[in-house]
């Protein structure tokens, strides 16, 4: 286990998905917790970008929607007040 590759991920994978993960280039490193196996596989494309801002894109979208709703409410309230 000392040969950690920086472009690989280690994860506990359910025993039922081991063959599927092997077909995607993952390898078994050893037993895991109950019902799982410790595996190592290739880094998912774009993973580095997702680590920088794990929910950044979703959060930005939610904030933009909330601001749009607040602006719409302000316009409606301004019309009612006029």
Short mmCIF file of C-alpha atoms in Angstrom, two decimals, residues 11-53:
data_model
loop_
_atom_site.label_atom_id
_atom_site.label_comp_id
_atom_site.label_asym_id
_atom_site.label_seq_id
_atom_site.Cartn_x
_atom_site.Cartn_y
_atom_site.Cartn_z
CA UNK A 11 -12.30 4.00 -1.65
CA UNK A 12 -14.39 1.34 0.04
CA UNK A 13 -16.52 -0.28 -2.67
CA UNK A 14 -19.50 -2.56 -2.02
CA UNK A 15 -18.72 -6.19 -2.78
CA UNK A 16 -21.60 -6.27 -5.27
CA UNK A 17 -19.88 -3.59 -7.40
CA UNK A 18 -16.32 -4.98 -7.39
CA UNK A 19 -16.55 -6.57 -10.86
CA UNK A 20 -18.02 -3.38 -12.32
CA UNK A 21 -15.24 -1.27 -10.83
CA UNK A 22 -12.57 -3.71 -12.07
CA UNK A 23 -13.93 -3.22 -15.59
CA UNK A 24 -13.34 0.54 -15.11
CA UNK A 25 -9.66 -0.01 -14.24
CA UNK A 26 -9.87 -0.27 -10.46
CA UNK A 27 -7.87 -2.84 -8.48
CA UNK A 28 -8.52 -4.55 -5.16
CA UNK A 29 -6.16 -3.53 -2.35
CA UNK A 30 -7.64 -5.62 0.43
CA UNK A 31 -10.63 -6.28 2.62
CA UNK A 32 -12.71 -3.38 3.80
CA UNK A 33 -15.39 -2.93 6.36
CA UNK A 34 -18.43 -5.19 6.42
CA UNK A 35 -19.72 -5.76 2.89
CA UNK A 36 -17.01 -3.71 1.20
CA UNK A 37 -13.55 -4.00 -0.33
CA UNK A 38 -10.77 -1.40 -0.35
CA UNK A 39 -10.04 -0.51 -3.98
CA UNK A 40 -7.89 1.95 -5.89
CA UNK A 41 -8.78 3.38 -9.25
CA UNK A 42 -8.07 6.13 -11.74
CA UNK A 43 -8.88 9.73 -10.85
CA UNK A 44 -12.16 10.81 -12.37
CA UNK A 45 -11.73 13.41 -15.12
CA UNK A 46 -12.28 16.89 -13.72
CA UNK A 47 -11.87 15.70 -10.16
CA UNK A 48 -9.27 18.38 -9.33
CA UNK A 49 -11.70 21.12 -10.30
CA UNK A 50 -14.44 19.60 -8.18
CA UNK A 51 -12.12 19.46 -5.16
CA UNK A 52 -11.44 23.20 -5.41
CA UNK A 53 -15.14 24.08 -5.13
#
